[in-house]
Tab-separated table of C-alpha atoms in Angstrom:
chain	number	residue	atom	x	y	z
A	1	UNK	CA	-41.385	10.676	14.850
A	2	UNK	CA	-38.845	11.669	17.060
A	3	UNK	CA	-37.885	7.697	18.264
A	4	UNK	CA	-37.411	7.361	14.067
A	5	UNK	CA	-35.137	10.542	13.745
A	6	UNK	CA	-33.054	9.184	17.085
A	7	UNK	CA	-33.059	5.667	15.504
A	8	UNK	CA	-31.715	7.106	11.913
A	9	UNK	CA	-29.277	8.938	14.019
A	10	UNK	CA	-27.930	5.933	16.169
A	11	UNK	CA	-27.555	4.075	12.712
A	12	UNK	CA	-25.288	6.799	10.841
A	13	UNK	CA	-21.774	5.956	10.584
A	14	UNK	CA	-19.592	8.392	12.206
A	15	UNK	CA	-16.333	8.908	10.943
A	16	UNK	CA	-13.433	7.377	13.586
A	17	UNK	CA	-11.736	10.795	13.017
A	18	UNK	CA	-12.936	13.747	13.347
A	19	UNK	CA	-12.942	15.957	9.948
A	20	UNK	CA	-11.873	18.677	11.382
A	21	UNK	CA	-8.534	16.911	12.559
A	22	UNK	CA	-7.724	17.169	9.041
A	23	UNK	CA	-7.163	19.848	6.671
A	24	UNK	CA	-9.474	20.773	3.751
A	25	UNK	CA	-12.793	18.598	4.845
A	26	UNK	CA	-14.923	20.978	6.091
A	27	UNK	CA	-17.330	21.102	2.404
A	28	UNK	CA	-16.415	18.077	0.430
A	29	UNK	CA	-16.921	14.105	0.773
A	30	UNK	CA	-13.299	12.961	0.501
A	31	UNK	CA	-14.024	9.101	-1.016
A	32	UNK	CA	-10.347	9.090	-2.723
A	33	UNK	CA	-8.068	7.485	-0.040
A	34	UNK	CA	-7.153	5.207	-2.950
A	35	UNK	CA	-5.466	8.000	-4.257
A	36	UNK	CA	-4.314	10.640	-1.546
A	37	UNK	CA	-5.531	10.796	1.836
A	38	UNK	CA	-5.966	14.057	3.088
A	39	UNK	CA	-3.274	15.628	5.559
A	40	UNK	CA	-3.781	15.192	9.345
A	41	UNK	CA	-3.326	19.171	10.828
A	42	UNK	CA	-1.244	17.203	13.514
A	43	UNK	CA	0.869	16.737	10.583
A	44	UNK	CA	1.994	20.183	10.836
A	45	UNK	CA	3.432	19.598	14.382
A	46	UNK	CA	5.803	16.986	12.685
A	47	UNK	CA	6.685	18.616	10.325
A	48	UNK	CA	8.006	21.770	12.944
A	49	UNK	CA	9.357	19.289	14.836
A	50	UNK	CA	11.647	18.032	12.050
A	51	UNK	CA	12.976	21.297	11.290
A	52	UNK	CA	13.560	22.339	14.603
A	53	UNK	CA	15.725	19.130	14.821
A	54	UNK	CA	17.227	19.690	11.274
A	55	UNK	CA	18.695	22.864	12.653
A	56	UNK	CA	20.554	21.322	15.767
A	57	UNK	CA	24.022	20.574	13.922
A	58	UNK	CA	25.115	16.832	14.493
A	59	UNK	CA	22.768	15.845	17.091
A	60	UNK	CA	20.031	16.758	14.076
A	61	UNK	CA	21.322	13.181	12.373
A	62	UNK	CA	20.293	11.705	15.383
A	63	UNK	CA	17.679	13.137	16.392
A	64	UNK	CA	15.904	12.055	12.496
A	65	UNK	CA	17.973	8.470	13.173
A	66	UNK	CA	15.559	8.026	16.215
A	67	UNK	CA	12.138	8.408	14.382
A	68	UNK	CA	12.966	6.905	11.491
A	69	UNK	CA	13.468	3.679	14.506
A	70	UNK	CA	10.532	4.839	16.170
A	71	UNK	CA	8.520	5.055	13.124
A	72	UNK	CA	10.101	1.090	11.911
A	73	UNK	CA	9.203	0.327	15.234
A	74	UNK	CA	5.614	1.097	14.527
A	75	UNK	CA	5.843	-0.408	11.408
A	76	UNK	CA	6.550	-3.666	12.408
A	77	UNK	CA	3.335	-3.165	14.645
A	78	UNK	CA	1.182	-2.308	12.674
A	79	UNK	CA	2.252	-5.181	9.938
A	80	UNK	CA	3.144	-8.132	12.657
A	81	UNK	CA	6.534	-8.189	11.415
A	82	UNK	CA	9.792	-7.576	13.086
A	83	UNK	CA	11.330	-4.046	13.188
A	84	UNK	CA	14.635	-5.562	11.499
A	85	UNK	CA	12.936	-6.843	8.786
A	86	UNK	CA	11.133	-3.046	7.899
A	87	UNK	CA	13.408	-0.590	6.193
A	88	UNK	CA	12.134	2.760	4.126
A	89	UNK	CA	12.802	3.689	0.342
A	90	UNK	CA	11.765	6.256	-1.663
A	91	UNK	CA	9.026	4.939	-3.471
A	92	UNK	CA	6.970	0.894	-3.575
A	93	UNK	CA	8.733	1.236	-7.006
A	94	UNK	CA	12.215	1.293	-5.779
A	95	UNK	CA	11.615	-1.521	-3.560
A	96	UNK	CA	10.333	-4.151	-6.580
A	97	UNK	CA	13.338	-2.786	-8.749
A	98	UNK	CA	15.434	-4.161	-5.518
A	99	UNK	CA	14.240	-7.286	-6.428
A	100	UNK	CA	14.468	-7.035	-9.865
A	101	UNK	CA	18.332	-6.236	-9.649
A	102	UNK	CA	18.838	-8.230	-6.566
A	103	UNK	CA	18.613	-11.942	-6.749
A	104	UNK	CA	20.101	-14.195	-8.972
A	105	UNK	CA	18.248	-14.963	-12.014
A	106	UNK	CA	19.015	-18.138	-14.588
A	107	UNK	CA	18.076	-18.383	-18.134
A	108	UNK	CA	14.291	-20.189	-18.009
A	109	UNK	CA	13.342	-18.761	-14.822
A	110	UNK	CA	9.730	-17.538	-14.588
A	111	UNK	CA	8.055	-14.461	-12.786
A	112	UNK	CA	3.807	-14.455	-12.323
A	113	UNK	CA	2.003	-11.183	-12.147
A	114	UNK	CA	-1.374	-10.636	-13.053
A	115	UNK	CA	-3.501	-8.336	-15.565
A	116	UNK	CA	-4.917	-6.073	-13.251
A	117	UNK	CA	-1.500	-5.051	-11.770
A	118	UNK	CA	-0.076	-1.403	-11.455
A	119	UNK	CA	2.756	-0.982	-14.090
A	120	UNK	CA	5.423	-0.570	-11.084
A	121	UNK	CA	4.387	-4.413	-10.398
A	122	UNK	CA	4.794	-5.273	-14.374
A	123	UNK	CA	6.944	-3.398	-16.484
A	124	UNK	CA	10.211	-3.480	-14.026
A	125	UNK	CA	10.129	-7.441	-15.015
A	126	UNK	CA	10.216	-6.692	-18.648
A	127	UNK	CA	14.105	-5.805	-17.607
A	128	UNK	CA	14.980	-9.807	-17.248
A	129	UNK	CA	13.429	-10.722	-20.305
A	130	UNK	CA	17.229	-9.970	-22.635
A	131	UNK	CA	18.659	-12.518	-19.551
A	132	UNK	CA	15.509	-14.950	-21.060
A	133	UNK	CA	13.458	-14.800	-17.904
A	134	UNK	CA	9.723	-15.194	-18.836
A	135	UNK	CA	6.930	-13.044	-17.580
A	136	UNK	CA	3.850	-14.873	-17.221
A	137	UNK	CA	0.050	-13.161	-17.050
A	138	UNK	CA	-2.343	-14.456	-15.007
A	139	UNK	CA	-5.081	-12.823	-16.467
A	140	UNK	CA	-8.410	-12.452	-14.606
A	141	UNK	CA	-11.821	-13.495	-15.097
A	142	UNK	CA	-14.699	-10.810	-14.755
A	143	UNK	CA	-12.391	-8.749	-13.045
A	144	UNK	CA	-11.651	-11.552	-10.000
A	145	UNK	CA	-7.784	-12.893	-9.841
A	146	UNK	CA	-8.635	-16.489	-8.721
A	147	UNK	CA	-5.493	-18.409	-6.921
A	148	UNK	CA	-6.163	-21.851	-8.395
A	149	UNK	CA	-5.156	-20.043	-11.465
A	150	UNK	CA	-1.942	-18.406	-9.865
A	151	UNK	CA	-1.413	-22.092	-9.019
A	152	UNK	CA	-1.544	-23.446	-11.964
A	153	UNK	CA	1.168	-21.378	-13.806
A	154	UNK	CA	3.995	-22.067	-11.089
A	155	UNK	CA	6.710	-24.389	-12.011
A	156	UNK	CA	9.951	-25.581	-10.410
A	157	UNK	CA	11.318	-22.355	-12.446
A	158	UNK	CA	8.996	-20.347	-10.945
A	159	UNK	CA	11.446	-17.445	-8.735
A	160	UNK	CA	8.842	-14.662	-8.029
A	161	UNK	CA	5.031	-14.440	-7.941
A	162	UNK	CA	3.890	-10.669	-7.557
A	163	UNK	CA	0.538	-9.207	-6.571
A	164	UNK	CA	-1.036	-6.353	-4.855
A	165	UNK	CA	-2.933	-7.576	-1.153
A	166	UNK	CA	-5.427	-5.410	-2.454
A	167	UNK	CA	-5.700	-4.228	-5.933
A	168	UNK	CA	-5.939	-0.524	-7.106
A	169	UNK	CA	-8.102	-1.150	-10.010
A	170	UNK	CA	-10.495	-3.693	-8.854
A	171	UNK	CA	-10.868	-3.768	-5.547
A	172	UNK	CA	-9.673	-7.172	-5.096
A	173	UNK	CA	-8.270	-8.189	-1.569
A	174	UNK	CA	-6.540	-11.522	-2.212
A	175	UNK	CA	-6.357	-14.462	0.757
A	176	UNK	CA	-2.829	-14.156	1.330
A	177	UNK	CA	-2.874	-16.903	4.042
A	178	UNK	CA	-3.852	-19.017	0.913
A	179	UNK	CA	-1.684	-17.472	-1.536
A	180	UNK	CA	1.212	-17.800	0.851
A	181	UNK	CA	0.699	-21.673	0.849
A	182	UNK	CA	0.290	-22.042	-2.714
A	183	UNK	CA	3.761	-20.044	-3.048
A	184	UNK	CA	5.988	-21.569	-0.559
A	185	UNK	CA	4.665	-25.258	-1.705
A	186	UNK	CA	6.671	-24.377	-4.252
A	187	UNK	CA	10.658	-22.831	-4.516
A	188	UNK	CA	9.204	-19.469	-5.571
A	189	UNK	CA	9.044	-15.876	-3.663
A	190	UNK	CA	6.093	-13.905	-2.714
A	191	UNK	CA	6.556	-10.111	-3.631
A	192	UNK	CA	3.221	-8.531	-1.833
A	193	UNK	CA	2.208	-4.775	-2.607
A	194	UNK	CA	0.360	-3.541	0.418
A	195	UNK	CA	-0.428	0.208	-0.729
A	196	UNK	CA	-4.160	-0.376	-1.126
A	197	UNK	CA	-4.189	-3.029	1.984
A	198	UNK	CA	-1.949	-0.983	4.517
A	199	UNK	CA	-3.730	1.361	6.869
A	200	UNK	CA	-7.205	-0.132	5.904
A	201	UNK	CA	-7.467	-3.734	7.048
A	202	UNK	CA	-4.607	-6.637	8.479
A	203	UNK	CA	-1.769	-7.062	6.359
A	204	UNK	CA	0.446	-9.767	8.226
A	205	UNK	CA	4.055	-9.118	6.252
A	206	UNK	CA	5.364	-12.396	7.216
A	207	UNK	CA	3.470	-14.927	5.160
A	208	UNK	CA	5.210	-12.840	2.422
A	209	UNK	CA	9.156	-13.043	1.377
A	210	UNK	CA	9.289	-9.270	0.236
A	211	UNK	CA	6.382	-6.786	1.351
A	212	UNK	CA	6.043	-2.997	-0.422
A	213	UNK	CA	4.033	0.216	0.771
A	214	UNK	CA	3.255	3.269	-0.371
A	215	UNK	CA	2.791	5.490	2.780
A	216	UNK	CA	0.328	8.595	0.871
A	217	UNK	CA	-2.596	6.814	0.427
A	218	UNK	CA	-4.097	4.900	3.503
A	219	UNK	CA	-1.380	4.879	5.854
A	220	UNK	CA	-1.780	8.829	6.030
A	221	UNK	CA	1.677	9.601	5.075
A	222	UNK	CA	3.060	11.525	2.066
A	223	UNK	CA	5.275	10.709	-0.849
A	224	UNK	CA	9.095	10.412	-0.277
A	225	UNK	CA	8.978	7.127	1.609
A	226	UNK	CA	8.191	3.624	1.336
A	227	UNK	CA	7.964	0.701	3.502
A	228	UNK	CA	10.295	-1.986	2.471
A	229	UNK	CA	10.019	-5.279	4.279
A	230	UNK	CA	12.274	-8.592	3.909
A	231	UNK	CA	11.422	-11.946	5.852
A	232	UNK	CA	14.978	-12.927	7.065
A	233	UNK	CA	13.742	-16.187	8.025
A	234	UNK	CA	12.776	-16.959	3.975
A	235	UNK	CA	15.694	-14.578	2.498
A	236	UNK	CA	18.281	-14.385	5.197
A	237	UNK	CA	21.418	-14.379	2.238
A	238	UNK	CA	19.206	-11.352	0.278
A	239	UNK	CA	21.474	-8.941	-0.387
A	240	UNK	CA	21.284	-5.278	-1.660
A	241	UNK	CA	21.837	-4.707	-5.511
A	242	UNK	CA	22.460	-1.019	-5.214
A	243	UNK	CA	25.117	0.586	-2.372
A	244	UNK	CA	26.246	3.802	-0.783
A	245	UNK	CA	27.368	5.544	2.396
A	246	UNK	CA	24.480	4.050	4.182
A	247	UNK	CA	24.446	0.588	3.469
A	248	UNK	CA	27.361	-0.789	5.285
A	249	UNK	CA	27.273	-1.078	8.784
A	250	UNK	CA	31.148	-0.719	8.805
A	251	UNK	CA	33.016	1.036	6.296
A	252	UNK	CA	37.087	0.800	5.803
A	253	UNK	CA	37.923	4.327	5.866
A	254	UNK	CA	40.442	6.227	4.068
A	255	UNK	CA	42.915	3.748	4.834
A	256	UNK	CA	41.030	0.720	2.948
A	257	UNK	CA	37.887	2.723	1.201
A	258	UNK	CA	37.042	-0.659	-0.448
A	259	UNK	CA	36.428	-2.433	2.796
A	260	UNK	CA	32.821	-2.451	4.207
A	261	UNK	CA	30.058	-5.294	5.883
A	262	UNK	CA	26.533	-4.856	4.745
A	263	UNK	CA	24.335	-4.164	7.871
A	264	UNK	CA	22.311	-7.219	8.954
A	265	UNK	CA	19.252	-5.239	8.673
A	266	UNK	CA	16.555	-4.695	6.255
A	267	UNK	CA	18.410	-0.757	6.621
A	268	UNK	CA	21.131	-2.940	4.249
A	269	UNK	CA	18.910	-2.019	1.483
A	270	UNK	CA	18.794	2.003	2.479
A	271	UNK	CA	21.871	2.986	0.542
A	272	UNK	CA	21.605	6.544	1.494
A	273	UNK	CA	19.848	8.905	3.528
A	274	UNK	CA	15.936	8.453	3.753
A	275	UNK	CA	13.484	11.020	3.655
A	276	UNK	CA	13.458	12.044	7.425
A	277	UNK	CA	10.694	14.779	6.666
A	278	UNK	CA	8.394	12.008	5.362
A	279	UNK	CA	8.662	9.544	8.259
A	280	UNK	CA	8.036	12.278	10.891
A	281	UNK	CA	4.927	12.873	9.168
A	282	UNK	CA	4.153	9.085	8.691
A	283	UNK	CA	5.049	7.942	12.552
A	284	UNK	CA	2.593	10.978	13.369
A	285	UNK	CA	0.110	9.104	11.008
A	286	UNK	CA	1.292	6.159	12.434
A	287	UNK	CA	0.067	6.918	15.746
A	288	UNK	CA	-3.134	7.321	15.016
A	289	UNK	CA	-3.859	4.103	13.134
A	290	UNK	CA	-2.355	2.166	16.198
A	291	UNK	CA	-4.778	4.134	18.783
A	292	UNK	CA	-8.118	3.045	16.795
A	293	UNK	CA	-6.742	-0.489	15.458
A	294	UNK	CA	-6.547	-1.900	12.121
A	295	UNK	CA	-9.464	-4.214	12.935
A	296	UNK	CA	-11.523	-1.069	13.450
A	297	UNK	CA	-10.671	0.747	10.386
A	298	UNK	CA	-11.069	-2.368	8.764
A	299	UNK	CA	-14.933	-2.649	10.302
A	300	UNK	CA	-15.178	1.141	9.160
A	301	UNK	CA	-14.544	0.981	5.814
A	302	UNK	CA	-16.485	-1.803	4.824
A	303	UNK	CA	-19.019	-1.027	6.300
A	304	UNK	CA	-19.233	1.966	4.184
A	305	UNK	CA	-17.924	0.653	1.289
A	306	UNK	CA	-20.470	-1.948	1.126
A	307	UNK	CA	-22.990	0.649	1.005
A	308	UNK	CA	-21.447	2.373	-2.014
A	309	UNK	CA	-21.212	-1.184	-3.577
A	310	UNK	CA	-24.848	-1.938	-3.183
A	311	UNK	CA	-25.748	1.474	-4.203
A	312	UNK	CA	-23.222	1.399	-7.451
A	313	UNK	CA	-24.797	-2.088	-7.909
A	314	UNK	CA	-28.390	-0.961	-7.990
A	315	UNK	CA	-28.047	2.081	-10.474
A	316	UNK	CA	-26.864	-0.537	-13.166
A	317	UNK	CA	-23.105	0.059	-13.396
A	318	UNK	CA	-20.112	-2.592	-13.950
A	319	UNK	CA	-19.323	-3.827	-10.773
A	320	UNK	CA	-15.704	-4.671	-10.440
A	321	UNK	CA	-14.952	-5.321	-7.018
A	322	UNK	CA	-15.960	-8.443	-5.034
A	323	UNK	CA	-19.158	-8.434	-2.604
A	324	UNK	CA	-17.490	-10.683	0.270
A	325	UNK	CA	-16.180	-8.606	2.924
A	326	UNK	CA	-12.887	-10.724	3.122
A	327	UNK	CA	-12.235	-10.176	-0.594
A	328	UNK	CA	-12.653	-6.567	-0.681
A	329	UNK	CA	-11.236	-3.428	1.547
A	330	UNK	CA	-11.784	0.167	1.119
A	331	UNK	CA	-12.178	0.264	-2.630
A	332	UNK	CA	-15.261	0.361	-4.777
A	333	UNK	CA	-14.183	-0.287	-8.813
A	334	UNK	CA	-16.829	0.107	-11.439
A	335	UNK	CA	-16.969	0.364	-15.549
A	336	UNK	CA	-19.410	2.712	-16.934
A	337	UNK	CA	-20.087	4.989	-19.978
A	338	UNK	CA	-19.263	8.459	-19.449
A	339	UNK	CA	-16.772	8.036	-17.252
A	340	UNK	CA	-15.093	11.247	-17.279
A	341	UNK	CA	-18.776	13.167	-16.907
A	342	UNK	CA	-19.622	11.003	-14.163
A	343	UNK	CA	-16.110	12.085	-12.358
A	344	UNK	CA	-16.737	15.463	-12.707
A	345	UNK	CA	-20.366	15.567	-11.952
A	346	UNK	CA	-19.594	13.993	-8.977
A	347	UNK	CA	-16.530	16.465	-8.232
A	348	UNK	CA	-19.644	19.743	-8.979
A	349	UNK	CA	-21.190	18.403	-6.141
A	350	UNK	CA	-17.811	18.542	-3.633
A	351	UNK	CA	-17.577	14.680	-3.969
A	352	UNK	CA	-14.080	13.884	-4.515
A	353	UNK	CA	-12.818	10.387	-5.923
A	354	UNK	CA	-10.536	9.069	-8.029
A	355	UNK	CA	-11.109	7.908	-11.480
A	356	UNK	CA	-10.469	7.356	-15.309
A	357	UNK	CA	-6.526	7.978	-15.320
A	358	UNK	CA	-3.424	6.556	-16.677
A	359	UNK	CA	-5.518	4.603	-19.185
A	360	UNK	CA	-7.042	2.237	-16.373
A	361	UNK	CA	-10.923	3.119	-17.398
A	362	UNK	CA	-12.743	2.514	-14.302
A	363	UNK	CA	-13.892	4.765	-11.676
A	364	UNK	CA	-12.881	4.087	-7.916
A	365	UNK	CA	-14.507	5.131	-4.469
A	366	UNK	CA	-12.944	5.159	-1.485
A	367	UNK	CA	-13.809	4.994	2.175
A	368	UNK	CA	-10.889	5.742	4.969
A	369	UNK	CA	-11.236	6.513	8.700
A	370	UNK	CA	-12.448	10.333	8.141
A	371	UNK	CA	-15.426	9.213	5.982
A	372	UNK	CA	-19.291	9.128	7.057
A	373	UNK	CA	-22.620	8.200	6.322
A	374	UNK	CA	-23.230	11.708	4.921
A	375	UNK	CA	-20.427	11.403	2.787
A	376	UNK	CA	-21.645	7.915	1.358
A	377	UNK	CA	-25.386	9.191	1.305
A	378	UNK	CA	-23.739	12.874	-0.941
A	379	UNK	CA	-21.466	10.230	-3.047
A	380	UNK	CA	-24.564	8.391	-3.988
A	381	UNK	CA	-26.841	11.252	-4.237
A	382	UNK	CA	-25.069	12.439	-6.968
A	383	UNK	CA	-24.262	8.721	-8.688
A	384	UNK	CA	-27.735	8.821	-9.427
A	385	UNK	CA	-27.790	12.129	-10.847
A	386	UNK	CA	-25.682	10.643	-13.163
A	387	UNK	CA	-27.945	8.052	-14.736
């Protein structure tokens, strides 16, 4: 008996975190990284620090100037990419509309997105369609995007194809080595969303032209900033479509106050002052997903997730997301009746995901870093309440 209960014991999951490194996870099962992670009490440490260093005069603007570099600087780690190629905006949003506005689009040209992608990947498109750009749908088939179809849809008037590395409603993770050769076979861009991808398994930025991030879901961070990357080997002529103060890495003065030279930087698409607060809390963040390594989160989270998938699998609901490891990340997607009872009878017993909103109609479970085998076992536990 007891070599059973030390085997069961050596085969739990532990979480890579401690829960009590972060606030609010001492009595519930947090499975809704997909969503918001939960904050890091380290976090509070950046957070003093930034407003002890708001409050010393001009050196403060230096002082944030520094982390916002150290935190690029960890950027470019974390995503293989060069730290001049990594700015921050406000939002993932902001940094498709700088496409949008930014290049140079021709009547006839074409864009490819796919069903299953957030509005911010969709609707800012609709915006070329008076200039007669067309918006083509890939649309999926039982939930799966598959790239022959991508494929097939480009043309030589092809200019952008757009897709999540890992998709927030299915589950999807995409090959984006593949994807990446089907796209530059061609004259078109690759716009990649890494939110769901980005603090949970490898994202390599440069086998895409333009890369996005949300930094409050995965990568630990909070809203307010947004990791913008541009390959200046693919785009090196890309230039901003919006300006301010903080664009130009020269400005004319009062003496010629229309004179200025973009900064050869991916800062030249930072037009004004970024949200200092938000990257000391995200290179605090960032830290700790560099100590453990992305290939070990990655290991993590599938591991658990895969037990969730079986387990969502077994008690007869619609499984949305793929089954192969490489195909899949943190996220579990599933269609079933009910799926607003099933939410909150999960949420009665302290099991926290996220689920039927914004019209989407799927429920979604999500294992981080912080997340055990007793939170999978209480998640599932109360699944089969359910049914």
């Amino acid at each position: 008996m007891q070599q059973t209960v030390k085997g069961a014991l050596l085969n739990m999951i532990q979480s890579l975190i401690k829960k009590n490194q972060f606030i609010g996870l001492e009595s519930v099962a947090h499975l809704a990284a997909g969503g918001e992670t939960p904050m890091l009490k380290s976090h509070m440490n950046a957070v003093q620090q930034f407003m002890a260093d708001k409050g010393c005069g001009e050196l403060a603007r230096e002082l944030e100037a520094a982390k916002l570099e150290q935190a690029r600087r960890k950027c470019a780690r974390l995503f293989s990419a060069d730290a001049e190629e990594i700015t921050f905006l406000s939002n993932a949003t902001e940094g498709i509309n700088n496409v949008v506005f930014g290049l140079d689009w021709k009547q006839g040209d074409n864009i490819i997105v796919v069903d299953v992608e957030f509005p911010s990947g969709l609707l800012p498109w609709t915006q070329l369609r008076q200039r007669g750009v067309e918006i083509r749908i890939v649309r999926h088939k039982n939930w799966f995007i598959d790239l022959d179809d991508i494929e097939a849809h480009i043309d030589e008037k092809t200019r952008v194809v757009e897709i999540s590395h890992v998709s927030m409603f299915t589950g999807q993770r995409i090959d984006l080595t593949k994807l990446s050769k089907i796209v530059r076979a061609s004259n078109a861009l690759l716009l990649l969303d890494a939110t769901h991808a980005a603090g949970v398994v490898p994202v390599n930025a440069k086998l895409a032209d333009i890369m996005v991030s949300s930094c409050y879901k995965w990568l630990m961070g909070v809203h307010g900033t947004a990791v913008f990357y541009v390959n200046r080997e693919r785009l090196p002529d890309f230039q901003p479509p919006f300006l301010g103060w903080n664009n130009p890495q020269k400005h004319g003065g009062w003496k010629d106050p229309l004179q200025f030279h973009i900064k050869d930087t991916a800062h030249r698409f930072q037009p004004g002052n970024a949200s200092f607060i938000s990257l000391y809390i995200l290179d605090n963040a960032l830290d700790h997903l560099l100590e453990l390594g992305i290939n070990r989160i990655a290991s993590h989270a599938l591991s658990l997730s895969g037990e969730i998938m079986t387990a969502v699998d077994e008690l007869g609901f619609e499984l949305m997301t793929p089954r192969e490891d490489l195909q899949r990340a943190g996220n579990v997607c599933f269609m079933a009746e009910n799926l607003v009872n099933i939410k909150q009878s999960l949420e009665d017993n302290q099991v926290l995901i996220w689920g039927a909103y914004a019209g989407f109609g799927r429920l979604r479970i999500s294992s981080h870093l912080y997340n055990d085998s007793n939170d999978v076992e209480r998640c599932i536990s109360a699944l089969k309440s359910t049914v």
